[in-house]
PDB file of N, CA and C in Angstrom:
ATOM      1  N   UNK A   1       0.833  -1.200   0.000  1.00 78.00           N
ATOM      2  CA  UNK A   1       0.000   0.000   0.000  1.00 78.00           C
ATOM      3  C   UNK A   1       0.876   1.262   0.000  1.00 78.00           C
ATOM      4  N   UNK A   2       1.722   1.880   0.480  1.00 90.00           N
ATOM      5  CA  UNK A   2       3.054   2.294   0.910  1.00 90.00           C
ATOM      6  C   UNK A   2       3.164   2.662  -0.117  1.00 90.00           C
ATOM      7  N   UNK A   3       3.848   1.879  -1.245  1.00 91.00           N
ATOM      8  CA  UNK A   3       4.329   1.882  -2.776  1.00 91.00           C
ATOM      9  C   UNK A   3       3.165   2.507  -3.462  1.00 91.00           C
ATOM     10  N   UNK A   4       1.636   1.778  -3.554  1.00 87.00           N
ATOM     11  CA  UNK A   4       0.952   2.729  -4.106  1.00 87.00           C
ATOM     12  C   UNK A   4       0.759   3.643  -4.072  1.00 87.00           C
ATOM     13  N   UNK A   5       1.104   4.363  -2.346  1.00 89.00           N
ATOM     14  CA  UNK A   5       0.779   5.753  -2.628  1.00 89.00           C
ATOM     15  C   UNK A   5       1.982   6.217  -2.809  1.00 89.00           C
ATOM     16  N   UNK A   6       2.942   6.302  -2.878  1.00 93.00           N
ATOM     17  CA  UNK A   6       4.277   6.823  -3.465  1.00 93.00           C
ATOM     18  C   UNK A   6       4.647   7.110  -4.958  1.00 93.00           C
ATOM     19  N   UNK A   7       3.639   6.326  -5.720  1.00 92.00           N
ATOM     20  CA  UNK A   7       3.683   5.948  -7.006  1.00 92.00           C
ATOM     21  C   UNK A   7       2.185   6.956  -7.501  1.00 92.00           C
ATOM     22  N   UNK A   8       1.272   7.168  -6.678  1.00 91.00           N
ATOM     23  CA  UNK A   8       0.122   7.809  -7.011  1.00 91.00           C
ATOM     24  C   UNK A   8       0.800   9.213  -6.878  1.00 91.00           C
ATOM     25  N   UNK A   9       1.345   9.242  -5.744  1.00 93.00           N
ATOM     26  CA  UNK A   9       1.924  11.015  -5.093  1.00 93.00           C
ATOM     27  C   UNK A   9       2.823  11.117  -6.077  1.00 93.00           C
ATOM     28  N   UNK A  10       3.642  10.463  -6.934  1.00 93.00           N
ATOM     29  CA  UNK A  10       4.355  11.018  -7.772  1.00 93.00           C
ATOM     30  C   UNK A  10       3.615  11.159  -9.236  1.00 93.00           C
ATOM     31  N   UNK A  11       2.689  10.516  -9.778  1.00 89.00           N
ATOM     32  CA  UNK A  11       1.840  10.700 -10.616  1.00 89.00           C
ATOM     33  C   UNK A  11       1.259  11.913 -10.373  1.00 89.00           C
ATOM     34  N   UNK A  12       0.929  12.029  -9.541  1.00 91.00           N
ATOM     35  CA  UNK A  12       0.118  13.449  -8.828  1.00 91.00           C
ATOM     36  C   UNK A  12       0.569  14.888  -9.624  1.00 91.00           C
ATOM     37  N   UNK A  13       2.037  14.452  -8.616  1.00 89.00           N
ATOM     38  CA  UNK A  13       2.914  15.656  -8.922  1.00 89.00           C
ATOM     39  C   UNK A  13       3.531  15.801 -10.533  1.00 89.00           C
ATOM     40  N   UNK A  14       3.754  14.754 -10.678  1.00 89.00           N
ATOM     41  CA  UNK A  14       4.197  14.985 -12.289  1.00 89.00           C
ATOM     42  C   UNK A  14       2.049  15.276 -13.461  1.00 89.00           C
ATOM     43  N   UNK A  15       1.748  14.847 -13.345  1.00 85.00           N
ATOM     44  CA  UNK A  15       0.176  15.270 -13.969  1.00 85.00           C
ATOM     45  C   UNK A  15       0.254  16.651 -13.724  1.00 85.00           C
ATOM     46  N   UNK A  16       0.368  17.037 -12.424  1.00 84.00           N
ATOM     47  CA  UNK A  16       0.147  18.969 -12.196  1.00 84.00           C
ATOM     48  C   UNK A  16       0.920  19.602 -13.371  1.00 84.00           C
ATOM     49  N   UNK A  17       2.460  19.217 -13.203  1.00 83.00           N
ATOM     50  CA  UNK A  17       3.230  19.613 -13.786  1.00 83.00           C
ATOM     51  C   UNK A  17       3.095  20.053 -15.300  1.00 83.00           C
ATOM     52  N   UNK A  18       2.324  19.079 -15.996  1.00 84.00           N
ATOM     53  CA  UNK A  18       2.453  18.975 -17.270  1.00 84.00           C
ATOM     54  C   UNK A  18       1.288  19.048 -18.043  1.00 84.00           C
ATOM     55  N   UNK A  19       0.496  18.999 -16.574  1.00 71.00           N
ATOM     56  CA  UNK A  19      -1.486  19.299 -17.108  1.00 71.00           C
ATOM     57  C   UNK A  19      -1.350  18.770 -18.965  1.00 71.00           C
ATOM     58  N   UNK A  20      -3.080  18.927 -18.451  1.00 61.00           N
ATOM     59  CA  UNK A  20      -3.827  18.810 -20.109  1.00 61.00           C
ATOM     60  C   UNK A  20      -4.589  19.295 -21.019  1.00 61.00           C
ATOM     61  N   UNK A  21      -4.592  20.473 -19.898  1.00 65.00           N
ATOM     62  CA  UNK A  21      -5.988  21.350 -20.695  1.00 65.00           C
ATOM     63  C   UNK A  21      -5.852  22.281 -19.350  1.00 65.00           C
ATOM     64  N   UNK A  22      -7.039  23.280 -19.459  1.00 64.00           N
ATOM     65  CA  UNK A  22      -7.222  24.015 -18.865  1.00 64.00           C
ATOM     66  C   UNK A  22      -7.724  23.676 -17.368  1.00 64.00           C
ATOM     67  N   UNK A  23      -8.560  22.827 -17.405  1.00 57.00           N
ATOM     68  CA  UNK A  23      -9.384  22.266 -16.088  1.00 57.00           C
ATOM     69  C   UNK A  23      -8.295  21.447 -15.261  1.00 57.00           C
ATOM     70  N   UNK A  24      -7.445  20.736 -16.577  1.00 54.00           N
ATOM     71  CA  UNK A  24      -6.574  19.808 -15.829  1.00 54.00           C
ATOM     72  C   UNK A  24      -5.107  21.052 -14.901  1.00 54.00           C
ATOM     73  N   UNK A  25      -4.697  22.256 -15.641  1.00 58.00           N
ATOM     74  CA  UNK A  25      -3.848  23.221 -14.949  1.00 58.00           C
ATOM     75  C   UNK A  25      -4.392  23.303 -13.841  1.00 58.00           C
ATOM     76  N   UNK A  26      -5.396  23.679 -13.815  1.00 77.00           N
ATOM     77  CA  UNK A  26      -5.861  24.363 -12.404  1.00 77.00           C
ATOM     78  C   UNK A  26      -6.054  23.548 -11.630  1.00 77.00           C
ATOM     79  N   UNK A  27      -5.995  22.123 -11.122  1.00 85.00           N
ATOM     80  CA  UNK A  27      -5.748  21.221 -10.163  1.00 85.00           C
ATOM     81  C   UNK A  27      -4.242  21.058  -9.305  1.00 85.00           C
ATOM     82  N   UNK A  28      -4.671  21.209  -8.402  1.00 87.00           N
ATOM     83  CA  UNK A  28      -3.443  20.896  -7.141  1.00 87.00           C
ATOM     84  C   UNK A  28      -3.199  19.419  -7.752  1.00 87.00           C
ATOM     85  N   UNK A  29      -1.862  19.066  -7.186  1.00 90.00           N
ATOM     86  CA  UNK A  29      -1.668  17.791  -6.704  1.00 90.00           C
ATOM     87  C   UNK A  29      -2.081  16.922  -5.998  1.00 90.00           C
ATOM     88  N   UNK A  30      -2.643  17.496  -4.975  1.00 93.00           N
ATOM     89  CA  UNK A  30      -3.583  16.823  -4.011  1.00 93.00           C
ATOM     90  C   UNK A  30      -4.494  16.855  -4.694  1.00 93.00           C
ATOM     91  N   UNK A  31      -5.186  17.208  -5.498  1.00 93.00           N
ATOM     92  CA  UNK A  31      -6.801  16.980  -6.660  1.00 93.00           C
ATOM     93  C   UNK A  31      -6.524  16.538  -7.120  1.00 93.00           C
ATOM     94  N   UNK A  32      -5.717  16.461  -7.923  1.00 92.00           N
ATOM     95  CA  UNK A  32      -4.941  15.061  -8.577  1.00 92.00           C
ATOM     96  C   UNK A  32      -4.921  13.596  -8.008  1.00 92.00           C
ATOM     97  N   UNK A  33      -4.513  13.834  -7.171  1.00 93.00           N
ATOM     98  CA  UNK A  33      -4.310  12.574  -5.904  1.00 93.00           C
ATOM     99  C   UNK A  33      -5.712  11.978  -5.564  1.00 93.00           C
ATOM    100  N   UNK A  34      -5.907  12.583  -4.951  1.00 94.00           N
ATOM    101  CA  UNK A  34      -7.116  12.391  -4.539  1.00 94.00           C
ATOM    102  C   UNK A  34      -8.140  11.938  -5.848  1.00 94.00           C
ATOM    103  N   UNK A  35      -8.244  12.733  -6.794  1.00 94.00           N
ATOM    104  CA  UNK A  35      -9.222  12.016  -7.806  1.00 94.00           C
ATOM    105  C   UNK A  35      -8.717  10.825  -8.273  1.00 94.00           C
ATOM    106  N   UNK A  36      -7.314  10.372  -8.623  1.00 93.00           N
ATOM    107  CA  UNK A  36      -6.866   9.695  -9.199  1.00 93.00           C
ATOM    108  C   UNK A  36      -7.422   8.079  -8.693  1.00 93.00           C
ATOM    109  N   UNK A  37      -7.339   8.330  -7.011  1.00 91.00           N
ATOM    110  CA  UNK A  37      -7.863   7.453  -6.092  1.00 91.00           C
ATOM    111  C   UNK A  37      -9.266   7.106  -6.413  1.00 91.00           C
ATOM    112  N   UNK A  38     -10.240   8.217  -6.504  1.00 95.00           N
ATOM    113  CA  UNK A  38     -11.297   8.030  -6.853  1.00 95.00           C
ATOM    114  C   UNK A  38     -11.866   7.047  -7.833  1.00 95.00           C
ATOM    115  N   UNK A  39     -11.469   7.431  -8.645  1.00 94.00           N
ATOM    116  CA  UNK A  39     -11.247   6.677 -10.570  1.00 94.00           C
ATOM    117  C   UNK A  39     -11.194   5.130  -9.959  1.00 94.00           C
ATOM    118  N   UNK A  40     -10.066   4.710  -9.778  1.00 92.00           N
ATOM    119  CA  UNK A  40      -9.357   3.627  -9.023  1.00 92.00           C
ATOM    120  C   UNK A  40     -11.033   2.659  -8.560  1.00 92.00           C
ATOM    121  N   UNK A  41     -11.128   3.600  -7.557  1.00 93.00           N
ATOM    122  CA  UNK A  41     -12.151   2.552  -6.601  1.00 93.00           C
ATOM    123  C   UNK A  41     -13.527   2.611  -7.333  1.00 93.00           C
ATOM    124  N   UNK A  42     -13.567   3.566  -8.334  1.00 96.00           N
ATOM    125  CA  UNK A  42     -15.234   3.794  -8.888  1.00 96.00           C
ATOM    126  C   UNK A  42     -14.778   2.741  -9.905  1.00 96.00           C
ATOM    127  N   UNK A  43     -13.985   2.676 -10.662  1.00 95.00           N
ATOM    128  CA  UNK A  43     -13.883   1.214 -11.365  1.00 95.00           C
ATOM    129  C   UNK A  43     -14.121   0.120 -10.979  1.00 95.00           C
ATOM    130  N   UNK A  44     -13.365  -0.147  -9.491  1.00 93.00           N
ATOM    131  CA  UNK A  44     -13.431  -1.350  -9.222  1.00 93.00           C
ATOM    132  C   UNK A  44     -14.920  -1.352  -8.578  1.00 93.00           C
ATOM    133  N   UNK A  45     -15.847  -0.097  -8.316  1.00 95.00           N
ATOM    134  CA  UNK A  45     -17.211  -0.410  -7.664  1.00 95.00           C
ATOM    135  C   UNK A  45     -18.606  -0.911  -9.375  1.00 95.00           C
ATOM    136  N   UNK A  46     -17.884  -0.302  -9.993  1.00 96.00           N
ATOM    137  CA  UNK A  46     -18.364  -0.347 -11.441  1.00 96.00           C
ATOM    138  C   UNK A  46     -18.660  -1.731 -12.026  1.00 96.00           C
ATOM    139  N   UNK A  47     -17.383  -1.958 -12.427  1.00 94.00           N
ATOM    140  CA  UNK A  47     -17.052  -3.196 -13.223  1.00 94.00           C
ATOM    141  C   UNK A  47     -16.704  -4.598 -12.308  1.00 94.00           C
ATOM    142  N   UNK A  48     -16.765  -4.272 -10.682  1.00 93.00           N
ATOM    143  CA  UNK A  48     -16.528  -5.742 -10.327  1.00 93.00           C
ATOM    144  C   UNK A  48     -17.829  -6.563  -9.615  1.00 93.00           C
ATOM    145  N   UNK A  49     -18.103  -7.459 -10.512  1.00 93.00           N
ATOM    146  CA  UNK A  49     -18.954  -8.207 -10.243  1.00 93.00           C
ATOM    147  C   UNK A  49     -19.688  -8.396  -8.499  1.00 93.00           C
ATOM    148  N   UNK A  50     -18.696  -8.977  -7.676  1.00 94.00           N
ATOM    149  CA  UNK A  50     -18.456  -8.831  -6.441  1.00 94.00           C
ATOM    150  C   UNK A  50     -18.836  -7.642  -5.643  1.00 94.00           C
ATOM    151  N   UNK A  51     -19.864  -6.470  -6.157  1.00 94.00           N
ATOM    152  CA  UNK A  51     -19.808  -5.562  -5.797  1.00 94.00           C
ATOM    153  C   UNK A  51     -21.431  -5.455  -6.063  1.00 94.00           C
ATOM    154  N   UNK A  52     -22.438  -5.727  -5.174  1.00 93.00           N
ATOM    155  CA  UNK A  52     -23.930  -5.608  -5.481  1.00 93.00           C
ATOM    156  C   UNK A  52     -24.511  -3.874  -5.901  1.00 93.00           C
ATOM    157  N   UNK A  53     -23.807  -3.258  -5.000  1.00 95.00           N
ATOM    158  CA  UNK A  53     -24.788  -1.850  -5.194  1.00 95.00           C
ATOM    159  C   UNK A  53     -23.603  -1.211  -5.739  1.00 95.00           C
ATOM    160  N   UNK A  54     -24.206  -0.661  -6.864  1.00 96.00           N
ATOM    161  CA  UNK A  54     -23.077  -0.064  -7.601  1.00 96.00           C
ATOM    162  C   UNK A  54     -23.223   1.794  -7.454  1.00 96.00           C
ATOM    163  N   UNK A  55     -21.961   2.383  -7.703  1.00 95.00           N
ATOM    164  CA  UNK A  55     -22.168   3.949  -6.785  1.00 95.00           C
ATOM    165  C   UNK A  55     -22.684   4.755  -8.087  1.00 95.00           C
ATOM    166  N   UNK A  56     -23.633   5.505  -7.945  1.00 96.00           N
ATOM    167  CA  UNK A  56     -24.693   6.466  -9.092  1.00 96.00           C
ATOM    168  C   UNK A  56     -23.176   7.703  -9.411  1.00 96.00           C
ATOM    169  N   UNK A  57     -23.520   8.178 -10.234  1.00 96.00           N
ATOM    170  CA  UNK A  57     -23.277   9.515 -10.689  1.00 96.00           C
ATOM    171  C   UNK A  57     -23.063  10.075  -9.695  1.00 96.00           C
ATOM    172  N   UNK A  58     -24.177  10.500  -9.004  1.00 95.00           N
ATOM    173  CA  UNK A  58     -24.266  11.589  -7.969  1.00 95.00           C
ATOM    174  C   UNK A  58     -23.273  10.863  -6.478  1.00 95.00           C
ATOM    175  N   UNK A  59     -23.211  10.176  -6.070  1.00 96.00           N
ATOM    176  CA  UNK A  59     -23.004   9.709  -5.182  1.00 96.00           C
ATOM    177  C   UNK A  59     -21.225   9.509  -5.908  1.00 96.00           C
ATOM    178  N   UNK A  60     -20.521   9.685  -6.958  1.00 96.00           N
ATOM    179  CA  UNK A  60     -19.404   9.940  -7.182  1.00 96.00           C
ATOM    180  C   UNK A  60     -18.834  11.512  -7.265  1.00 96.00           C
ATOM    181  N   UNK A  61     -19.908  12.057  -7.245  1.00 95.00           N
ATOM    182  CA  UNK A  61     -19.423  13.475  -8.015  1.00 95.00           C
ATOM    183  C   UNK A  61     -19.530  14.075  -6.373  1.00 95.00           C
ATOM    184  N   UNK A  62     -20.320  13.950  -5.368  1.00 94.00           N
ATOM    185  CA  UNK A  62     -20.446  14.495  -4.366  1.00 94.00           C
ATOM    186  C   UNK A  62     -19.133  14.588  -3.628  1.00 94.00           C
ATOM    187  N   UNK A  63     -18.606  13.369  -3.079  1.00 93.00           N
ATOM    188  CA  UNK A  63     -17.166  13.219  -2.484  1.00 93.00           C
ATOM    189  C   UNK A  63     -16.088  14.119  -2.868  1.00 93.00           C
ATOM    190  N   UNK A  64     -16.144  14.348  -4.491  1.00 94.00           N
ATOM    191  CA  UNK A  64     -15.420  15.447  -4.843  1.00 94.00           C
ATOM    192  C   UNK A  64     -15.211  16.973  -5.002  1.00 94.00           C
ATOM    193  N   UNK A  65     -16.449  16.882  -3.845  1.00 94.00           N
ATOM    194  CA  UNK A  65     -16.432  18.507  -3.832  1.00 94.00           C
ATOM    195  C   UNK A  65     -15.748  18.854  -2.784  1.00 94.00           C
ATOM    196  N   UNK A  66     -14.558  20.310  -3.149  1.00 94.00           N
ATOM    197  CA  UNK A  66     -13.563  20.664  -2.344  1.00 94.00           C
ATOM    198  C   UNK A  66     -12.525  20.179  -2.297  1.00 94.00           C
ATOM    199  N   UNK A  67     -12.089  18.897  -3.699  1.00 94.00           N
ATOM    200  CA  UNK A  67     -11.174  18.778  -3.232  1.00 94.00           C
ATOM    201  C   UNK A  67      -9.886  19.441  -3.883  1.00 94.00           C
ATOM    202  N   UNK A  68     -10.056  20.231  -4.605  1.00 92.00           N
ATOM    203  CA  UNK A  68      -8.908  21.399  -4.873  1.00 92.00           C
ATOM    204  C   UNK A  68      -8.758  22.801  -4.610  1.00 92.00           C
ATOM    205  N   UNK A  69      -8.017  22.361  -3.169  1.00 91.00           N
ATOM    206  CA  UNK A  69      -7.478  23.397  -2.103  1.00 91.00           C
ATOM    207  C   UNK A  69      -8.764  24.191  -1.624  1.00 91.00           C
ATOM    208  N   UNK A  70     -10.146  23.002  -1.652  1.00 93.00           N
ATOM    209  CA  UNK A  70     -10.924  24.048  -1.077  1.00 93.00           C
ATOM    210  C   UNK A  70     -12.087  24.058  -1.986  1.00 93.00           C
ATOM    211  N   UNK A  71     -11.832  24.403  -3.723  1.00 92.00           N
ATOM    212  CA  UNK A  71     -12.724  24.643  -4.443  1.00 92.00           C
ATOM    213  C   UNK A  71     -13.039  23.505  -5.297  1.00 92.00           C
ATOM    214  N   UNK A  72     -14.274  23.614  -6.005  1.00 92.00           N
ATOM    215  CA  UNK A  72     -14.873  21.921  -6.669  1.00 92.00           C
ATOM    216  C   UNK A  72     -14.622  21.904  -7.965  1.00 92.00           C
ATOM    217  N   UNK A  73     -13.615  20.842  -8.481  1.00 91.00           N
ATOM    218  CA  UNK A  73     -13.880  20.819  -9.866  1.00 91.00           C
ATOM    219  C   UNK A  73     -15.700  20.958 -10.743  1.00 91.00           C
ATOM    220  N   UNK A  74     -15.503  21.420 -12.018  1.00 90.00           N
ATOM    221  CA  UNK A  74     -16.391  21.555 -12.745  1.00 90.00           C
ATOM    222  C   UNK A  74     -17.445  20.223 -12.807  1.00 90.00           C
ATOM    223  N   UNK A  75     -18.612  20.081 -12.395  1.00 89.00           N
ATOM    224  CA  UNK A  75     -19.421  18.746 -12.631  1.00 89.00           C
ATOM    225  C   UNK A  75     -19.040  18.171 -13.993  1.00 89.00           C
ATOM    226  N   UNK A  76     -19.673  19.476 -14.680  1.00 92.00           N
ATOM    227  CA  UNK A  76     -19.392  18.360 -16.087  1.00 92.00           C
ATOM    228  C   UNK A  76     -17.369  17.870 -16.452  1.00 92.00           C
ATOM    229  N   UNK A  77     -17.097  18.214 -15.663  1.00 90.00           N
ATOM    230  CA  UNK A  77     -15.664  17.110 -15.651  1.00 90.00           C
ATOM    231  C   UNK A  77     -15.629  16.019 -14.531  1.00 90.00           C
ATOM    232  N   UNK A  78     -16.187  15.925 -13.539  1.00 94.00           N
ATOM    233  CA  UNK A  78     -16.254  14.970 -12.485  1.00 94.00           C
ATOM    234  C   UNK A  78     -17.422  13.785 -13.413  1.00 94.00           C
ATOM    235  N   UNK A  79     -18.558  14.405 -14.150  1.00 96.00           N
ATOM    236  CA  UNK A  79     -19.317  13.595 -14.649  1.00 96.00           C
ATOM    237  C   UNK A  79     -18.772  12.882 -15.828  1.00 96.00           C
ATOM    238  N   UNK A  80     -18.140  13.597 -16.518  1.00 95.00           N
ATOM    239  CA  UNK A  80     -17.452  13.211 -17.982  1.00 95.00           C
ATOM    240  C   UNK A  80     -16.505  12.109 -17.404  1.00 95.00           C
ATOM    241  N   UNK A  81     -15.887  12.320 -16.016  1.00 94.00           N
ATOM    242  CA  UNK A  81     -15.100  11.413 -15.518  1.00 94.00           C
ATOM    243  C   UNK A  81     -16.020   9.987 -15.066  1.00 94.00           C
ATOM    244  N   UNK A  82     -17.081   9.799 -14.532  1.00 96.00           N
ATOM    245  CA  UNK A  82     -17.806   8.844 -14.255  1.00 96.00           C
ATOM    246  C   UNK A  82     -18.530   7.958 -15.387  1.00 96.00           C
ATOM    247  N   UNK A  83     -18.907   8.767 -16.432  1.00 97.00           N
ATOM    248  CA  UNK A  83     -19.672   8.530 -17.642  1.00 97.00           C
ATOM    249  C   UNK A  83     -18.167   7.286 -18.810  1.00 97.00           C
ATOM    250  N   UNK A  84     -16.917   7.665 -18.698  1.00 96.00           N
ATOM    251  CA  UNK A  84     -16.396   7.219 -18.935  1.00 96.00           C
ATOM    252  C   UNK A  84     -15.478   5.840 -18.678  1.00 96.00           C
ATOM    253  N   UNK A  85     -15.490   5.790 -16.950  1.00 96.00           N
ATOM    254  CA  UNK A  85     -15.480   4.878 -16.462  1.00 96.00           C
ATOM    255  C   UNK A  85     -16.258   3.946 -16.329  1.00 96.00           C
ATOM    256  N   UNK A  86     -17.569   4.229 -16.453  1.00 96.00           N
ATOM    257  CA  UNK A  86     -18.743   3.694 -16.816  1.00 96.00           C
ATOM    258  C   UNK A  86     -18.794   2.620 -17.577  1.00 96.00           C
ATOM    259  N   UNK A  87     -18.200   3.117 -19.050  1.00 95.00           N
ATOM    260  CA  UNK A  87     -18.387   2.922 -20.041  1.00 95.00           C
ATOM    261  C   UNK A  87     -17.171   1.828 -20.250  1.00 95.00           C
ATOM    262  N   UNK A  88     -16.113   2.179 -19.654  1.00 91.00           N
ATOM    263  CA  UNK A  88     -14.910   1.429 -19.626  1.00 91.00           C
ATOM    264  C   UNK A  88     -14.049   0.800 -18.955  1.00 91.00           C
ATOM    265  N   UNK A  89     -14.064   0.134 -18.164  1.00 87.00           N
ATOM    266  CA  UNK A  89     -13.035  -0.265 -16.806  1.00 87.00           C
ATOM    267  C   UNK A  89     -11.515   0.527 -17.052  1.00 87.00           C
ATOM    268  N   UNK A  90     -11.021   0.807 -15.658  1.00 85.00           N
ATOM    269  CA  UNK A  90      -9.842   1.217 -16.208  1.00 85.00           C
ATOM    270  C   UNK A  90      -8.827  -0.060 -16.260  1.00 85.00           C
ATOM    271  N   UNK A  91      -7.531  -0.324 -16.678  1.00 80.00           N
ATOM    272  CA  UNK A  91      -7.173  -1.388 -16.794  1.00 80.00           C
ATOM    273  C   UNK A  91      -5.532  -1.406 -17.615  1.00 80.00           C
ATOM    274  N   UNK A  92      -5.054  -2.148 -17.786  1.00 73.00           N
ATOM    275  CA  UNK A  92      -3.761  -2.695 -18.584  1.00 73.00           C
ATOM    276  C   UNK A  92      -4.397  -3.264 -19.417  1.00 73.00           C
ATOM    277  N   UNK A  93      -3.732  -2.663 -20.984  1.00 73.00           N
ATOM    278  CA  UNK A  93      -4.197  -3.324 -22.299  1.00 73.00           C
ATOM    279  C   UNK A  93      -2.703  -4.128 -22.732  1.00 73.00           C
ATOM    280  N   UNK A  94      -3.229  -5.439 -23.017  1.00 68.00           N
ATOM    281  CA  UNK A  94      -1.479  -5.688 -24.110  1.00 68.00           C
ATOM    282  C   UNK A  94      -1.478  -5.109 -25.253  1.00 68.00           C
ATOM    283  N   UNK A  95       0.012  -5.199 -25.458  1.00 68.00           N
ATOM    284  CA  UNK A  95       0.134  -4.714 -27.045  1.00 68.00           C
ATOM    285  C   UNK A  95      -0.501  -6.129 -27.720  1.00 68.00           C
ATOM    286  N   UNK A  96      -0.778  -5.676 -29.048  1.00 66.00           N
ATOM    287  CA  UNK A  96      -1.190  -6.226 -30.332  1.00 66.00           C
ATOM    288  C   UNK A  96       0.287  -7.458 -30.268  1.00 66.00           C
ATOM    289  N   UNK A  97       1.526  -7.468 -29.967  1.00 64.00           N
ATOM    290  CA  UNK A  97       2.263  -8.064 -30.302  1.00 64.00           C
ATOM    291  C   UNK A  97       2.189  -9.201 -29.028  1.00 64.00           C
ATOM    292  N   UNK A  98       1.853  -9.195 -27.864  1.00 62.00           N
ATOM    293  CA  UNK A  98       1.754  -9.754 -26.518  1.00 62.00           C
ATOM    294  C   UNK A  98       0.751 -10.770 -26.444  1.00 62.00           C
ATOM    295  N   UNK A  99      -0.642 -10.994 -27.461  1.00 61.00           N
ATOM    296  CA  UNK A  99      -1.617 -10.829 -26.912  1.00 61.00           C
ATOM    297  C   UNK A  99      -1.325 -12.856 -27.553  1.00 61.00           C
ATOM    298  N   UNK A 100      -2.239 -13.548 -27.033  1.00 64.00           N
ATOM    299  CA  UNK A 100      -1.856 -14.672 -26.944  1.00 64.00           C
ATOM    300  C   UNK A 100      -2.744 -15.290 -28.553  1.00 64.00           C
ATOM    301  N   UNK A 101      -2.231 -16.335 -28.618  1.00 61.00           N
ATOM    302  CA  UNK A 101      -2.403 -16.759 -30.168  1.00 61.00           C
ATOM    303  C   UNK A 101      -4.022 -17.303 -30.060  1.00 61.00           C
ATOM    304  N   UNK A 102      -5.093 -17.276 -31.329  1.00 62.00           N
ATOM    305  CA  UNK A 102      -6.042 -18.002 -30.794  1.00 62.00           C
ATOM    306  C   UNK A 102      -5.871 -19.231 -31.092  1.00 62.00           C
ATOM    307  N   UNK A 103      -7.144 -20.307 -30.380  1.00 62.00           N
ATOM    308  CA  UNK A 103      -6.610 -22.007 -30.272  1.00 62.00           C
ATOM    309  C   UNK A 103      -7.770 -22.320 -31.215  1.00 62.00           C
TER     310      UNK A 103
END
């Protein structure tokens, strides 16, 4: 656990750094962090079977208010963020060259 967050806190800090857009500049590191975490567990509440009540929209977007230095990211980016995870687990893809032969 230790390692993950060492590895998230440096993701953090390097994402601030190099942002992606406008919405993405204006995030702390700690909003970073912290959402990044988010993502993480709304996937695994999403897409894992093992998981009966699955968390709404609203009930993702709420937790994230305040968490940059105070002020709330934009809904329609917390939602665009849920709508997508939604849609996609997050995950490790192989390359095209990795991927195992069919039988």
């Amino acid at each position: 656990a230790q390692k993950i967050d060492r590895i998230m806190e440096a993701f953090s800090v390097h994402y601030a750094q190099v942002g992606q857009g406008e919405a993405e500049d204006a995030m702390s590191p700690d909003c970073i962090f912290v959402l990044s975490f988010s993502c993480i567990m709304l996937s695994t509440d999403l897409h894992n079977p093992g998981v009966r009540n699955k968390m709404t929209e609203r009930q993702f977007i709420a937790p994230q208010r305040g968490i940059n230095d105070g002020a709330d990211l934009p809904d329609v980016i917390v939602s665009a963020i849920y709508q997508n995870i939604a849609a996609r687990p997050i995950g490790l893809r192989r390359p095209q060259s990795c991927q195992e032969p069919p039988r």
